[in-house]
Coordinates of C-alpha atoms in Angstrom, one line a residue:
X1 CA -1.8 -14.2 13.5
X2 CA -5.1 -13.0 12.1
X3 CA -5.4 -9.5 10.8
X4 CA -8.9 -9.0 12.2
X5 CA -9.7 -9.6 15.9
X6 CA -13.3 -8.2 16.0
X7 CA -12.5 -6.5 19.3
X8 CA -12.9 -3.1 17.8
X9 CA -16.4 -3.8 16.4
X10 CA -17.8 -1.9 19.4
X11 CA -15.9 1.3 18.5
X12 CA -13.1 0.8 21.0
X13 CA -9.5 -0.1 20.7
X14 CA -6.7 -1.0 23.2
X15 CA -3.8 1.2 24.3
X16 CA -0.6 -0.6 25.1
X17 CA -1.1 -1.8 28.6
X18 CA -4.6 -3.1 27.8
X19 CA -6.8 0.0 28.6
X20 CA -9.8 0.1 26.2
X21 CA -10.8 3.5 24.8
X22 CA -13.1 4.8 22.1
X23 CA -11.6 5.0 18.7
X24 CA -12.5 8.7 18.7
X25 CA -10.3 9.4 21.7
X26 CA -7.9 12.2 21.1
X27 CA -4.9 10.0 21.8
X28 CA -6.0 7.6 19.1
X29 CA -6.8 10.5 16.8
X30 CA -3.2 11.8 17.3
X31 CA -1.4 8.6 16.6
X32 CA -3.7 7.9 13.7
X33 CA -2.6 11.2 12.2
X34 CA 1.0 10.3 12.9
X35 CA 0.3 7.0 11.0
X36 CA -1.2 9.1 8.1
X37 CA 2.0 11.2 8.1
X38 CA 4.1 8.1 7.9
X39 CA 2.1 6.8 5.0
X40 CA 2.5 10.2 3.2
X41 CA 6.2 9.9 3.6
X42 CA 6.0 6.5 2.0
X43 CA 4.2 8.0 -0.9
X44 CA 7.0 10.7 -1.2
X45 CA 9.6 7.9 -1.2
X46 CA 7.8 6.0 -4.0
X47 CA 8.5 9.0 -6.3
X48 CA 12.2 9.0 -5.6
X49 CA 13.9 11.6 -3.5
X50 CA 17.5 12.8 -3.3
X51 CA 19.5 10.0 -1.6
X52 CA 20.3 12.1 1.5
X53 CA 16.6 13.0 1.9
X54 CA 15.6 9.3 1.3
X55 CA 17.8 8.2 4.2
X56 CA 16.3 11.0 6.4
X57 CA 12.8 10.0 5.5
X58 CA 13.5 6.3 6.3
X59 CA 14.8 7.3 9.7
X60 CA 11.8 9.6 10.3
X61 CA 9.4 6.8 9.4
X62 CA 11.1 4.6 12.1
X63 CA 10.8 7.5 14.6
X64 CA 7.1 8.0 13.7
X65 CA 6.5 4.3 14.7
X66 CA 8.3 5.1 18.0
X67 CA 6.1 8.2 18.4
X68 CA 3.0 6.2 17.7
X69 CA 3.9 3.6 20.3
X70 CA 4.7 6.4 22.7
X71 CA 1.3 8.0 22.2
X72 CA -0.4 4.6 22.5
X73 CA 1.2 3.9 25.8
X74 CA 0.1 5.9 28.8
X75 CA 3.1 6.7 31.1
X76 CA 1.5 4.6 33.9
X77 CA 1.2 1.5 31.7
X78 CA 3.2 -1.5 32.8
X79 CA 4.2 -2.1 29.2
X80 CA 7.7 -0.7 28.6
X81 CA 8.4 0.8 25.2
X82 CA 10.9 3.0 23.5
X83 CA 9.8 6.7 23.8
X84 CA 10.6 9.9 21.9
X85 CA 13.3 11.8 23.8
X86 CA 15.2 15.0 23.6
X87 CA 17.8 13.1 21.6
X88 CA 15.5 12.6 18.6
X89 CA 14.5 16.3 18.8
X90 CA 18.3 17.2 18.6
X91 CA 18.6 14.9 15.6
X92 CA 15.9 16.7 13.7
X93 CA 17.4 20.1 14.6
X94 CA 20.8 18.9 13.3
X95 CA 19.2 18.0 10.0
X96 CA 17.3 21.3 9.8
X97 CA 20.5 23.3 10.3
X98 CA 22.4 21.2 7.9
X99 CA 19.9 21.4 5.1
X100 CA 19.0 25.1 5.7
X101 CA 22.6 26.1 5.5
X102 CA 22.6 25.0 1.8
X103 CA 19.4 26.9 0.9
X104 CA 18.9 30.5 -0.2
X105 CA 17.7 32.5 2.8
X106 CA 14.0 33.2 2.9
X107 CA 12.8 36.8 2.7
X108 CA 9.2 36.0 2.0
X109 CA 6.6 33.2 2.4
X110 CA 6.7 30.5 -0.3
X111 CA 3.9 28.6 -1.9
X112 CA 3.9 24.8 -1.4
X113 CA 4.7 23.0 -4.6
X114 CA 7.5 22.3 -7.1
X115 CA 8.7 18.8 -7.7
X116 CA 6.2 16.0 -7.0
X117 CA 8.4 14.9 -4.1
X118 CA 8.7 18.4 -2.7
X119 CA 4.9 18.9 -3.0
X120 CA 4.5 15.6 -1.1
X121 CA 6.8 16.8 1.6
X122 CA 4.7 20.0 1.9
X123 CA 1.6 17.8 2.4
X124 CA 3.5 15.8 5.0
X125 CA 4.3 19.0 6.8
X126 CA 0.6 20.0 7.0
X127 CA -0.3 16.5 8.3
X128 CA 2.4 16.9 10.9
X129 CA 1.0 20.3 11.9
X130 CA -2.5 18.7 12.3
X131 CA -1.0 15.9 14.5
X132 CA 0.6 18.6 16.6
X133 CA -2.7 20.4 17.0
X134 CA -4.4 17.2 18.1
X135 CA -1.6 16.4 20.5
X136 CA -2.0 19.8 22.1
X137 CA -5.8 19.1 22.6
X138 CA -5.0 15.6 24.0
X139 CA -2.5 17.0 26.5
X140 CA -5.4 18.9 28.1
X141 CA -6.7 15.7 29.5
X142 CA -3.9 13.1 28.9
X143 CA -0.4 12.7 30.3
X144 CA 1.6 13.0 27.2
X145 CA 5.3 14.0 27.2
X146 CA 6.7 17.4 26.3
X147 CA 9.2 15.6 24.0
X148 CA 6.4 14.4 21.7
X149 CA 5.2 17.9 21.2
X150 CA 8.7 19.3 20.6
X151 CA 9.4 16.4 18.2
X152 CA 6.3 17.1 16.1
X153 CA 7.0 20.9 16.1
X154 CA 10.6 20.3 14.9
X155 CA 9.5 17.6 12.4
X156 CA 7.2 20.0 10.6
X157 CA 10.0 22.5 10.4
X158 CA 12.3 19.8 9.0
X159 CA 9.7 18.7 6.4
X160 CA 9.5 22.3 5.2
X161 CA 13.2 22.6 4.8
X162 CA 13.3 19.1 3.1
X163 CA 10.7 20.3 0.6
X164 CA 12.9 23.3 -0.3
X165 CA 16.0 21.1 -0.5
X166 CA 14.2 18.6 -2.7
X167 CA 13.2 21.4 -5.1
X168 CA 16.7 22.8 -5.1
X169 CA 18.1 19.3 -5.9
X170 CA 15.7 19.2 -8.9
X171 CA 16.6 22.7 -10.0
X172 CA 13.2 24.2 -9.1
X173 CA 13.0 27.6 -7.5
X174 CA 10.8 28.3 -4.6
X175 CA 7.7 30.3 -5.7
X176 CA 7.3 33.4 -3.5
X177 CA 3.9 34.3 -2.2
X178 CA 3.1 37.8 -3.5
X179 CA 0.3 39.5 -1.5
X180 CA -2.1 41.7 -3.5

C-alpha cells in the first residue's frame, strides 16, 4: 500500500464511510488533536516513566486510536468500528482514584513541571483539554457521542494525576502556585 494517495491534494479527506470533508472540518481538527496527544504520550514514554504509568500510557494510546476512529466515523456510517463507551470512562476513573489515593492532597494550584516525564504529561494534559474544546465546538453541528466528551474530560484529569504521580516516583515535590 502506498503512503500517498493524492486524494487529499484538494484539501479534503475521507471520514470512515466515505464522506469527503474539508481538512479544516472540526471533526478532523478534533481527531487530529487526539493524534497529537497520542504522539505526545509517545514522547513521554521515550523518556522512561514509572512502570505502572508506562502500562497506563500504552493502554491510553490504544484508546486514543479508538477515539480517533470514533470521531472519524459518523454514527450513520455503514462502517462499523469500536467506539468509546462508558466502560473506558470508568477505567480512567479507576486509575485516577488509585493514583490520587497515593498522592498528598492538594490545597493549592500547582505549576506544571518537575521531571521531564511529568512535564511531558502536563503538556499532554493541555493538548487533551484543547481536543475537548474542539470536540465541544464540533458537537454544535455534528452528531458526536457524549462518551467521547466524558472520556476526554476524564483523561485530562488522569494526565494531571499521572504527572503528579510521576514526580512523586522521582522524588520531586509539586511546586505550588503562589499568587502575588
